[in-house]
Amino acid sequence: MYRVCGLIWTYNPDISLLRRTVEGALANVDYLLVVDNGSANREEIKSLLSIYSHTDVVFLPKNLGVAALDLGLRVLSRQCEWVLILDDDSIILQPNVVAEILDKYYSLPPIVRARIGVISISDLKSIPITLRQNLKRSPRETLIVHYEPAIFSGSIVKTEILHTDMLRINKNLFIDHADTDFFARLLKKGYMVTIYTKPLLKHRLGIPLSKPINLLFYKIESTTKPIRLYYVTRNATYLLIKRNITIIHYLLSIFRYAIPLFLEKPLITVRVVALGIIHGITGTLGVWETPLLK
């Protein structure tokens, strides 16, 4: 059994960026599995990965969203003690980062270690403002427990929790907020989610804006496509009803993308947010394709 495995899920990745993601991962894990969601540049991905050892790839016939991640976790949960999850544009900035973090973990008392289910590597940008401020006030190179929403990318998941509590990713969410839901259910089962205070991850969140939008204490630096805003709104609304997301995170997750998109495409923005709220309330999940979201 490997100690640490890496899991990268891809969808039409930028190959030069994927190369950096793969190399950053291989400098930190014993084995790497890439699960591709039906990318158009499949042959380029295959060619890139062929040059690396201890690496395998699974090509899915179409974009299955977070089902690809769930598949990868199920495969690796029988081969590794820990799984490092990365998006295809997330880069671990240094070698041996995971070993450094796990050294901190294994120095903790056994009773504390037993309750930790996930350790997140931070980039200080894709985390909630309150957690960001908490990290800045905390000593560097330490683990702190938090109850804020975390993202899959940069998460080091203890595979034991996948076996003992049968935790699975909700594939019906398709993409956005599947991580919010997973970690909320993890907390409800009594596990702790921790984060390493030293920022060691470079993660791209959305489509960068040429000019950031400053809203008092909050800066919006990226936008997204209408279809992604639909999934964000729908899934956040669904999780709010399930009490797996706080009202503050619910509003922030929608407005951070709705505001810049509204300035560019006001009518489409109103439509996708309204549709997302309706579908979230009615529990209409899964893949949703309609000209309304274009």
Tab-separated table of C-alpha atoms in Angstrom:
chain	number	residue	atom	x	y	z
A	1	MET	CA	0.000	0.000	0.000
A	2	TYR	CA	1.192	3.505	-0.852
A	3	ARG	CA	1.337	6.135	1.850
A	4	VAL	CA	0.173	9.050	-0.326
A	5	CYS	CA	-1.461	8.981	-3.748
A	6	GLY	CA	-2.327	11.924	-5.957
A	7	LEU	CA	-5.601	12.350	-7.833
A	8	ILE	CA	-5.951	14.922	-10.610
A	9	TRP	CA	-9.232	15.305	-12.462
A	10	THR	CA	-9.098	17.004	-15.837
A	11	TYR	CA	-11.421	18.572	-18.381
A	12	ASN	CA	-9.970	20.191	-21.513
A	13	PRO	CA	-6.873	21.246	-19.561
A	14	ASP	CA	-4.207	23.698	-20.630
A	15	ILE	CA	-1.396	21.191	-21.284
A	16	SER	CA	1.426	23.485	-20.168
A	17	LEU	CA	-0.422	24.153	-16.927
A	18	LEU	CA	-1.274	20.482	-16.488
A	19	ARG	CA	2.422	19.631	-16.842
A	20	ARG	CA	3.226	21.881	-13.875
A	21	THR	CA	0.340	20.376	-11.900
A	22	VAL	CA	1.535	16.822	-12.579
A	23	GLU	CA	5.164	17.589	-11.759
A	24	GLY	CA	4.189	19.384	-8.564
A	25	ALA	CA	2.079	16.404	-7.551
A	26	LEU	CA	4.760	13.813	-8.351
A	27	ALA	CA	7.207	15.712	-6.143
A	28	ASN	CA	4.827	15.028	-3.256
A	29	VAL	CA	3.137	11.655	-3.785
A	30	ASP	CA	4.111	8.019	-4.313
A	31	TYR	CA	1.663	7.358	-7.132
A	32	LEU	CA	-0.546	9.560	-9.340
A	33	LEU	CA	-3.900	8.802	-10.957
A	34	VAL	CA	-5.409	11.176	-13.514
A	35	VAL	CA	-9.117	10.844	-14.331
A	36	ASP	CA	-10.136	12.728	-17.464
A	37	ASN	CA	-13.693	13.922	-18.036
A	38	GLY	CA	-13.952	13.380	-21.796
A	39	SER	CA	-11.519	16.131	-22.820
A	40	ALA	CA	-11.210	17.156	-26.464
A	41	ASN	CA	-7.389	17.126	-26.111
A	42	ARG	CA	-7.244	13.546	-24.860
A	43	GLU	CA	-4.275	12.622	-27.068
A	44	GLU	CA	-2.225	15.542	-25.732
A	45	ILE	CA	-2.991	14.445	-22.176
A	46	LYS	CA	-1.992	10.867	-22.974
A	47	SER	CA	1.249	12.030	-24.599
A	48	LEU	CA	2.142	14.229	-21.630
A	49	LEU	CA	1.500	11.557	-19.008
A	50	SER	CA	3.414	8.873	-20.922
A	51	ILE	CA	6.736	10.449	-19.925
A	52	TYR	CA	6.125	10.061	-16.171
A	53	SER	CA	6.527	6.913	-14.088
A	54	HIS	CA	4.187	5.895	-11.255
A	55	THR	CA	1.361	7.563	-13.164
A	56	ASP	CA	-1.827	6.181	-14.716
A	57	VAL	CA	-4.754	7.806	-16.496
A	58	VAL	CA	-8.406	6.848	-16.913
A	59	PHE	CA	-10.305	8.443	-19.794
A	60	LEU	CA	-14.059	8.760	-19.314
A	61	PRO	CA	-16.291	8.907	-22.423
A	62	LYS	CA	-17.853	12.259	-21.483
A	63	ASN	CA	-17.865	14.952	-18.815
A	64	LEU	CA	-19.266	13.304	-15.689
A	65	GLY	CA	-18.322	16.152	-13.350
A	66	VAL	CA	-17.470	15.146	-9.794
A	67	ALA	CA	-18.321	11.522	-10.602
A	68	ALA	CA	-14.770	11.394	-11.996
A	69	LEU	CA	-13.439	12.467	-8.624
A	70	ASP	CA	-15.610	9.943	-6.811
A	71	LEU	CA	-14.336	7.189	-9.109
A	72	GLY	CA	-10.717	8.167	-8.471
A	73	LEU	CA	-11.211	8.241	-4.706
A	74	ARG	CA	-12.818	4.797	-4.708
A	75	VAL	CA	-9.940	3.350	-6.728
A	76	LEU	CA	-7.217	4.944	-4.610
A	77	SER	CA	-8.885	4.356	-1.239
A	78	ARG	CA	-7.778	0.705	-1.432
A	79	GLN	CA	-4.210	1.555	-2.401
A	80	CYS	CA	-3.240	4.517	-0.201
A	81	GLU	CA	-3.503	5.906	3.289
A	82	TRP	CA	-3.977	9.456	2.005
A	83	VAL	CA	-5.138	10.975	-1.292
A	84	LEU	CA	-4.069	14.436	-2.441
A	85	ILE	CA	-6.765	15.902	-4.726
A	86	LEU	CA	-5.837	18.505	-7.333
A	87	ASP	CA	-7.692	20.324	-10.102
A	88	ASP	CA	-5.901	20.329	-13.449
A	89	ASP	CA	-4.775	23.926	-12.836
A	90	SER	CA	-3.654	23.638	-9.192
A	91	ILE	CA	0.068	23.587	-8.511
A	92	ILE	CA	1.871	22.485	-5.338
A	93	LEU	CA	4.635	25.063	-5.035
A	94	GLN	CA	7.324	22.967	-3.343
A	95	PRO	CA	8.470	19.324	-3.198
A	96	ASN	CA	7.832	17.317	-0.028
A	97	VAL	CA	4.998	19.596	1.083
A	98	VAL	CA	2.714	16.668	1.880
A	99	ALA	CA	5.455	14.939	3.895
A	100	GLU	CA	5.987	18.165	5.851
A	101	ILE	CA	2.269	18.418	6.598
A	102	LEU	CA	1.896	14.769	7.571
A	103	ASP	CA	4.864	15.094	9.930
A	104	LYS	CA	2.832	17.763	11.749
A	105	TYR	CA	-0.190	15.458	11.734
A	106	TYR	CA	1.681	12.447	13.177
A	107	SER	CA	3.149	14.612	15.944
A	108	LEU	CA	-0.371	15.163	17.320
A	109	PRO	CA	-1.842	12.984	20.093
A	110	PRO	CA	-3.578	9.824	18.773
A	111	ILE	CA	-6.986	10.989	20.029
A	112	VAL	CA	-6.685	14.142	17.909
A	113	ARG	CA	-5.350	12.313	14.843
A	114	ALA	CA	-8.315	9.940	14.935
A	115	ARG	CA	-10.735	12.827	14.470
A	116	ILE	CA	-8.948	14.523	11.561
A	117	GLY	CA	-10.430	13.497	8.220
A	118	VAL	CA	-8.951	16.053	5.848
A	119	ILE	CA	-5.956	18.391	5.778
A	120	SER	CA	-6.172	21.261	3.294
A	121	ILE	CA	-3.277	23.021	1.596
A	122	SER	CA	-4.071	26.708	1.290
A	123	ASP	CA	-3.566	29.309	-1.412
A	124	LEU	CA	-5.117	32.125	0.694
A	125	LYS	CA	-7.404	33.126	-2.210
A	126	SER	CA	-9.980	30.390	-2.704
A	127	ILE	CA	-10.887	30.168	0.992
A	128	PRO	CA	-13.536	32.211	2.861
A	129	ILE	CA	-12.520	35.662	4.118
A	130	THR	CA	-12.959	34.727	7.775
A	131	LEU	CA	-10.695	31.699	7.406
A	132	ARG	CA	-8.168	33.751	5.443
A	133	GLN	CA	-7.917	36.256	8.288
A	134	ASN	CA	-7.627	33.427	10.802
A	135	LEU	CA	-4.726	31.929	8.849
A	136	LYS	CA	-2.916	35.250	8.688
A	137	ARG	CA	-3.128	35.564	12.474
A	138	SER	CA	-1.975	31.992	13.111
A	139	PRO	CA	1.639	30.794	13.353
A	140	ARG	CA	2.998	29.547	10.039
A	141	GLU	CA	3.593	25.844	9.487
A	142	THR	CA	0.876	24.715	11.880
A	143	LEU	CA	-2.416	22.866	11.495
A	144	ILE	CA	-5.587	24.605	12.618
A	145	VAL	CA	-9.099	23.198	12.841
A	146	HIS	CA	-11.797	25.128	10.995
A	147	TYR	CA	-15.490	24.844	10.160
A	148	GLU	CA	-15.475	26.935	7.004
A	149	PRO	CA	-16.215	25.502	3.544
A	150	ALA	CA	-13.158	23.938	1.906
A	151	ILE	CA	-12.448	23.057	-1.720
A	152	PHE	CA	-11.442	19.661	-3.063
A	153	SER	CA	-8.289	20.930	-4.751
A	154	GLY	CA	-5.398	20.857	-2.320
A	155	SER	CA	-7.207	18.531	0.099
A	156	ILE	CA	-5.332	15.579	1.578
A	157	VAL	CA	-8.063	13.047	2.372
A	158	LYS	CA	-7.579	10.222	4.870
A	159	THR	CA	-8.875	7.139	3.038
A	160	GLU	CA	-9.970	5.530	6.289
A	161	ILE	CA	-13.000	7.852	6.397
A	162	LEU	CA	-14.119	6.608	2.998
A	163	HIS	CA	-14.245	3.036	4.324
A	164	THR	CA	-15.548	3.382	7.866
A	165	ASP	CA	-18.256	5.957	7.153
A	166	MET	CA	-18.923	5.188	3.484
A	167	LEU	CA	-18.510	8.849	2.566
A	168	ARG	CA	-19.140	9.436	-1.122
A	169	ILE	CA	-19.248	12.542	-3.264
A	170	ASN	CA	-22.783	13.544	-4.276
A	171	LYS	CA	-22.533	13.019	-8.042
A	172	ASN	CA	-25.941	14.630	-8.614
A	173	LEU	CA	-24.433	18.029	-7.837
A	174	PHE	CA	-22.325	17.509	-10.975
A	175	ILE	CA	-19.696	20.120	-10.161
A	176	ASP	CA	-19.952	23.230	-7.971
A	177	HIS	CA	-20.388	22.939	-4.192
A	178	ALA	CA	-19.882	19.162	-4.241
A	179	ASP	CA	-16.895	19.883	-1.990
A	180	THR	CA	-18.984	22.094	0.320
A	181	ASP	CA	-21.479	19.257	0.698
A	182	PHE	CA	-18.817	16.568	1.226
A	183	PHE	CA	-17.009	18.472	3.971
A	184	ALA	CA	-20.278	19.482	5.667
A	185	ARG	CA	-21.280	15.814	5.907
A	186	LEU	CA	-17.792	14.964	7.149
A	187	LEU	CA	-18.159	17.465	9.990
A	188	LYS	CA	-21.605	16.122	10.870
A	189	LYS	CA	-20.032	12.681	11.337
A	190	GLY	CA	-17.729	14.127	13.988
A	191	TYR	CA	-14.535	14.492	11.968
A	192	MET	CA	-12.370	17.599	11.909
A	193	VAL	CA	-11.196	19.447	8.830
A	194	THR	CA	-7.821	21.126	9.266
A	195	ILE	CA	-5.784	23.487	7.135
A	196	TYR	CA	-2.038	24.044	6.975
A	197	THR	CA	-1.354	27.709	7.643
A	198	LYS	CA	1.612	27.995	5.290
A	199	PRO	CA	0.256	28.801	1.764
A	200	LEU	CA	1.767	26.253	-0.623
A	201	LEU	CA	-0.850	25.958	-3.370
A	202	LYS	CA	-1.358	27.982	-6.531
A	203	HIS	CA	-4.968	27.614	-7.613
A	204	ARG	CA	-6.862	29.380	-10.389
A	205	LEU	CA	-10.411	30.279	-9.396
A	206	GLY	CA	-12.750	31.162	-12.263
A	207	ILE	CA	-11.876	33.436	-15.182
A	208	PRO	CA	-9.568	36.294	-14.071
A	209	LEU	CA	-10.981	39.807	-14.439
A	210	SER	CA	-8.837	42.410	-16.184
A	211	LYS	CA	-9.858	44.846	-13.441
A	212	PRO	CA	-10.891	43.569	-9.980
A	213	ILE	CA	-14.151	44.813	-8.455
A	214	ASN	CA	-13.727	46.242	-4.957
A	215	LEU	CA	-16.729	45.964	-2.629
A	216	LEU	CA	-15.811	47.458	0.742
A	217	PHE	CA	-13.920	44.607	2.455
A	218	TYR	CA	-14.316	42.127	-0.402
A	219	LYS	CA	-12.484	42.042	-3.724
A	220	ILE	CA	-13.897	40.146	-6.710
A	221	GLU	CA	-11.046	39.052	-8.974
A	222	SER	CA	-12.705	36.505	-11.263
A	223	THR	CA	-15.880	35.766	-13.172
A	224	THR	CA	-17.337	32.646	-14.751
A	225	LYS	CA	-19.601	31.423	-17.534
A	226	PRO	CA	-23.410	31.514	-17.158
A	227	ILE	CA	-23.622	27.713	-16.956
A	228	ARG	CA	-21.229	27.657	-13.994
A	229	LEU	CA	-23.210	30.403	-12.226
A	230	TYR	CA	-26.300	28.243	-12.695
A	231	TYR	CA	-24.625	25.251	-11.013
A	232	VAL	CA	-23.225	27.430	-8.214
A	233	THR	CA	-26.663	28.934	-7.531
A	234	ARG	CA	-28.615	25.692	-7.873
A	235	ASN	CA	-26.334	23.601	-5.705
A	236	ALA	CA	-25.875	26.309	-3.076
A	237	THR	CA	-29.662	26.679	-2.817
A	238	TYR	CA	-30.076	22.908	-2.508
A	239	LEU	CA	-27.412	22.740	0.221
A	240	LEU	CA	-28.945	25.687	2.076
A	241	ILE	CA	-32.209	23.751	2.337
A	242	LYS	CA	-30.224	20.698	3.518
A	243	ARG	CA	-28.386	22.917	6.033
A	244	ASN	CA	-25.033	21.977	4.552
A	245	ILE	CA	-24.058	25.584	3.817
A	246	THR	CA	-24.329	28.774	5.868
A	247	ILE	CA	-26.365	31.717	4.619
A	248	ILE	CA	-23.213	33.879	4.454
A	249	HIS	CA	-21.323	31.374	2.320
A	250	TYR	CA	-24.466	30.872	0.222
A	251	LEU	CA	-24.712	34.565	-0.619
A	252	LEU	CA	-20.983	35.091	-1.146
A	253	SER	CA	-20.618	32.072	-3.428
A	254	ILE	CA	-23.357	33.398	-5.715
A	255	PHE	CA	-22.576	37.113	-5.669
A	256	ARG	CA	-18.830	36.674	-6.272
A	257	TYR	CA	-19.713	35.444	-9.786
A	258	ALA	CA	-23.128	37.048	-10.327
A	259	ILE	CA	-21.878	40.624	-9.910
A	260	PRO	CA	-19.164	40.621	-12.619
A	261	LEU	CA	-21.337	38.522	-14.941
A	262	PHE	CA	-24.289	40.875	-14.403
A	263	LEU	CA	-22.162	43.843	-15.466
A	264	GLU	CA	-21.449	42.050	-18.746
A	265	LYS	CA	-24.671	40.093	-19.378
A	266	PRO	CA	-27.447	41.355	-17.072
A	267	LEU	CA	-30.419	39.485	-18.599
A	268	ILE	CA	-28.666	36.122	-18.804
A	269	THR	CA	-27.352	36.550	-15.259
A	270	VAL	CA	-30.848	37.147	-13.862
A	271	ARG	CA	-32.181	34.149	-15.794
A	272	VAL	CA	-29.534	31.665	-14.649
A	273	VAL	CA	-29.707	32.785	-11.011
A	274	ALA	CA	-33.513	32.525	-11.028
A	275	LEU	CA	-33.404	29.096	-12.676
A	276	GLY	CA	-30.705	27.929	-10.273
A	277	ILE	CA	-32.777	28.980	-7.253
A	278	ILE	CA	-35.896	27.247	-8.615
A	279	HIS	CA	-34.035	24.023	-9.384
A	280	GLY	CA	-32.276	24.111	-6.018
A	281	ILE	CA	-35.604	24.407	-4.204
A	282	THR	CA	-37.240	21.640	-6.255
A	283	GLY	CA	-34.166	19.392	-6.043
A	284	THR	CA	-33.695	19.267	-9.820
A	285	LEU	CA	-30.066	18.151	-9.905
A	286	GLY	CA	-27.685	16.494	-12.358
A	287	VAL	CA	-26.524	17.883	-15.698
A	288	TRP	CA	-28.699	20.672	-17.081
A	289	GLU	CA	-28.337	21.794	-20.677
A	290	THR	CA	-30.564	24.455	-22.249
A	291	PRO	CA	-30.038	27.414	-24.620
A	292	LEU	CA	-31.113	29.618	-21.703
A	293	LEU	CA	-27.714	29.080	-20.094
A	294	LYS	CA	-25.596	29.986	-23.119
